[in-house]
Amino acid sequence: MTSYRVPAASDPARPAADRPLTIVVDGEPVAGTAGQTIAGVLLGAGRREWRTTAAGGAPRGVFCGIGVCFDCLVEVNGLRDVRACLRRAQDGDVVTRQGGTR
Ligand code: FES
């Protein structure tokens, strides 16, 4: 079983909630805040869909928001099938939509 440690407010590893960051989504800069997930940054920018299904090309974005449904998959820094709802955004991340299967 995996255990998770929540950093204390005084922990320097804890991201400052007011620190801005920018990720690049399909070539466009999108602003967010440290501590947000990639999905949080995308939703904050008004984006609701960023993937299409292999069968039928139906649009997908966040469904469960807790890493269970895999509807929110994106490519991050060249790595496919990253769950946007779980991946904490880092300044300069390059996010690409992915559709269907390769
Ligand atoms: S929204 Fe369900 S896994 Fe990300």
mmCIF file of C-alpha atoms and ligand atoms in Angstrom:
data_model
loop_
_atom_site.group_PDB
_atom_site.id
_atom_site.type_symbol
_atom_site.label_atom_id
_atom_site.label_comp_id
_atom_site.label_asym_id
_atom_site.label_seq_id
_atom_site.Cartn_x
_atom_site.Cartn_y
_atom_site.Cartn_z
ATOM 1 C CA MET A 1 0.000 0.000 0.000
ATOM 2 C CA THR A 2 1.293 3.422 -0.909
ATOM 3 C CA SER A 3 1.397 6.045 1.782
ATOM 4 C CA TYR A 4 1.329 9.721 1.073
ATOM 5 C CA ARG A 5 2.809 12.486 3.134
ATOM 6 C CA VAL A 6 1.167 15.868 3.123
ATOM 7 C CA PRO A 7 3.889 18.490 3.531
ATOM 8 C CA ALA A 8 3.492 20.820 6.477
ATOM 9 C CA ALA A 9 2.800 24.468 5.697
ATOM 10 C CA SER A 10 6.356 25.295 6.809
ATOM 11 C CA ASP A 11 7.916 22.640 4.512
ATOM 12 C CA PRO A 12 9.986 24.400 1.804
ATOM 13 C CA ALA A 13 9.040 21.576 -0.593
ATOM 14 C CA ARG A 14 5.401 22.613 -0.384
ATOM 15 C CA PRO A 15 4.495 24.827 -3.342
ATOM 16 C CA ALA A 16 3.419 28.334 -2.533
ATOM 17 C CA ALA A 17 -0.221 28.571 -3.478
ATOM 18 C CA ASP A 18 0.180 32.062 -4.867
ATOM 19 C CA ARG A 19 3.173 31.320 -7.122
ATOM 20 C CA PRO A 20 2.119 31.618 -10.772
ATOM 21 C CA LEU A 21 3.190 29.116 -13.388
ATOM 22 C CA THR A 22 2.701 28.704 -17.106
ATOM 23 C CA ILE A 23 2.289 25.479 -18.998
ATOM 24 C CA VAL A 24 2.162 25.124 -22.769
ATOM 25 C CA VAL A 25 -0.945 23.375 -24.069
ATOM 26 C CA ASP A 26 -0.968 22.474 -27.745
ATOM 27 C CA GLY A 27 1.507 25.286 -28.341
ATOM 28 C CA GLU A 28 -0.375 27.953 -26.371
ATOM 29 C CA PRO A 29 0.691 29.263 -22.949
ATOM 30 C CA VAL A 30 -1.853 28.653 -20.189
ATOM 31 C CA ALA A 31 -1.480 30.305 -16.784
ATOM 32 C CA GLY A 32 -2.010 28.504 -13.514
ATOM 33 C CA THR A 33 -0.926 28.510 -9.909
ATOM 34 C CA ALA A 34 1.587 26.302 -8.115
ATOM 35 C CA GLY A 35 -0.069 23.283 -6.573
ATOM 36 C CA GLN A 36 -2.719 22.909 -9.271
ATOM 37 C CA THR A 37 -2.999 19.751 -11.289
ATOM 38 C CA ILE A 38 -2.769 19.917 -15.062
ATOM 39 C CA ALA A 39 -6.544 19.386 -15.141
ATOM 40 C CA GLY A 40 -6.981 22.243 -12.671
ATOM 41 C CA VAL A 41 -4.976 24.570 -14.876
ATOM 42 C CA LEU A 42 -6.950 23.507 -17.952
ATOM 43 C CA LEU A 43 -10.324 23.859 -16.227
ATOM 44 C CA GLY A 44 -9.276 27.236 -14.813
ATOM 45 C CA ALA A 45 -8.551 28.357 -18.348
ATOM 46 C CA GLY A 46 -12.035 27.317 -19.443
ATOM 47 C CA ARG A 47 -11.009 24.145 -21.222
ATOM 48 C CA ARG A 48 -13.404 21.278 -20.600
ATOM 49 C CA GLU A 49 -12.310 18.715 -23.203
ATOM 50 C CA TRP A 50 -8.808 17.755 -24.257
ATOM 51 C CA ARG A 51 -8.969 14.196 -25.478
ATOM 52 C CA THR A 52 -11.053 12.173 -27.884
ATOM 53 C CA THR A 53 -11.966 8.515 -27.647
ATOM 54 C CA ALA A 54 -10.504 5.941 -30.022
ATOM 55 C CA ALA A 55 -13.983 4.739 -30.979
ATOM 56 C CA GLY A 56 -16.069 7.574 -32.341
ATOM 57 C CA GLY A 57 -13.832 10.496 -31.389
ATOM 58 C CA ALA A 58 -16.057 11.561 -28.493
ATOM 59 C CA PRO A 59 -14.661 14.458 -26.421
ATOM 60 C CA ARG A 60 -13.311 13.780 -22.925
ATOM 61 C CA GLY A 61 -11.896 15.817 -20.050
ATOM 62 C CA VAL A 62 -12.302 15.367 -16.307
ATOM 63 C CA PHE A 63 -14.935 12.859 -15.230
ATOM 64 C CA CYS A 64 -13.974 11.437 -11.838
ATOM 65 C CA GLY A 65 -11.172 13.825 -10.887
ATOM 66 C CA ILE A 66 -9.540 11.208 -8.667
ATOM 67 C CA GLY A 67 -7.504 9.088 -11.076
ATOM 68 C CA VAL A 68 -9.964 6.254 -11.582
ATOM 69 C CA CYS A 69 -11.654 6.741 -14.969
ATOM 70 C CA PHE A 70 -8.655 7.694 -17.171
ATOM 71 C CA ASP A 71 -10.846 10.110 -19.154
ATOM 72 C CA CYS A 72 -8.401 12.981 -18.655
ATOM 73 C CA LEU A 73 -5.342 11.489 -20.379
ATOM 74 C CA VAL A 74 -2.830 13.902 -21.904
ATOM 75 C CA GLU A 75 0.739 13.804 -23.100
ATOM 76 C CA VAL A 76 3.085 15.704 -20.754
ATOM 77 C CA ASN A 77 6.653 16.451 -21.813
ATOM 78 C CA GLY A 78 6.492 13.604 -24.335
ATOM 79 C CA LEU A 79 5.042 11.045 -21.915
ATOM 80 C CA ARG A 80 1.675 9.668 -23.090
ATOM 81 C CA ASP A 81 -1.276 8.584 -20.967
ATOM 82 C CA VAL A 82 -0.691 10.948 -18.042
ATOM 83 C CA ARG A 83 -3.796 11.484 -15.915
ATOM 84 C CA ALA A 84 -4.226 15.258 -15.889
ATOM 85 C CA CYS A 85 -6.279 15.113 -12.688
ATOM 86 C CA LEU A 86 -3.372 13.601 -10.739
ATOM 87 C CA ARG A 87 -0.319 15.252 -12.280
ATOM 88 C CA ARG A 88 0.754 18.421 -10.499
ATOM 89 C CA ALA A 89 1.551 21.109 -13.047
ATOM 90 C CA GLN A 90 5.148 22.302 -13.172
ATOM 91 C CA ASP A 91 6.158 25.605 -14.704
ATOM 92 C CA GLY A 92 7.073 24.987 -18.343
ATOM 93 C CA ASP A 93 5.307 21.642 -18.737
ATOM 94 C CA VAL A 94 4.451 20.930 -22.353
ATOM 95 C CA VAL A 95 1.006 19.351 -22.588
ATOM 96 C CA THR A 96 -0.390 17.858 -25.761
ATOM 97 C CA ARG A 97 -3.854 16.541 -26.428
ATOM 98 C CA GLN A 98 -4.015 12.903 -27.340
ATOM 99 C CA GLY A 99 -6.728 11.236 -29.310
ATOM 100 C CA GLY A 100 -7.519 7.587 -29.780
ATOM 101 C CA THR A 101 -4.613 5.174 -29.797
ATOM 102 C CA ARG A 102 -1.247 5.149 -31.515
HETATM 103 S S1 FES B 1 -10.661 12.469 -14.415
HETATM 104 FE FE1 FES B 1 -10.807 10.373 -13.996
HETATM 105 S S2 FES B 1 -8.741 9.723 -14.046
HETATM 106 FE FE2 FES B 1 -8.600 11.850 -14.319
#
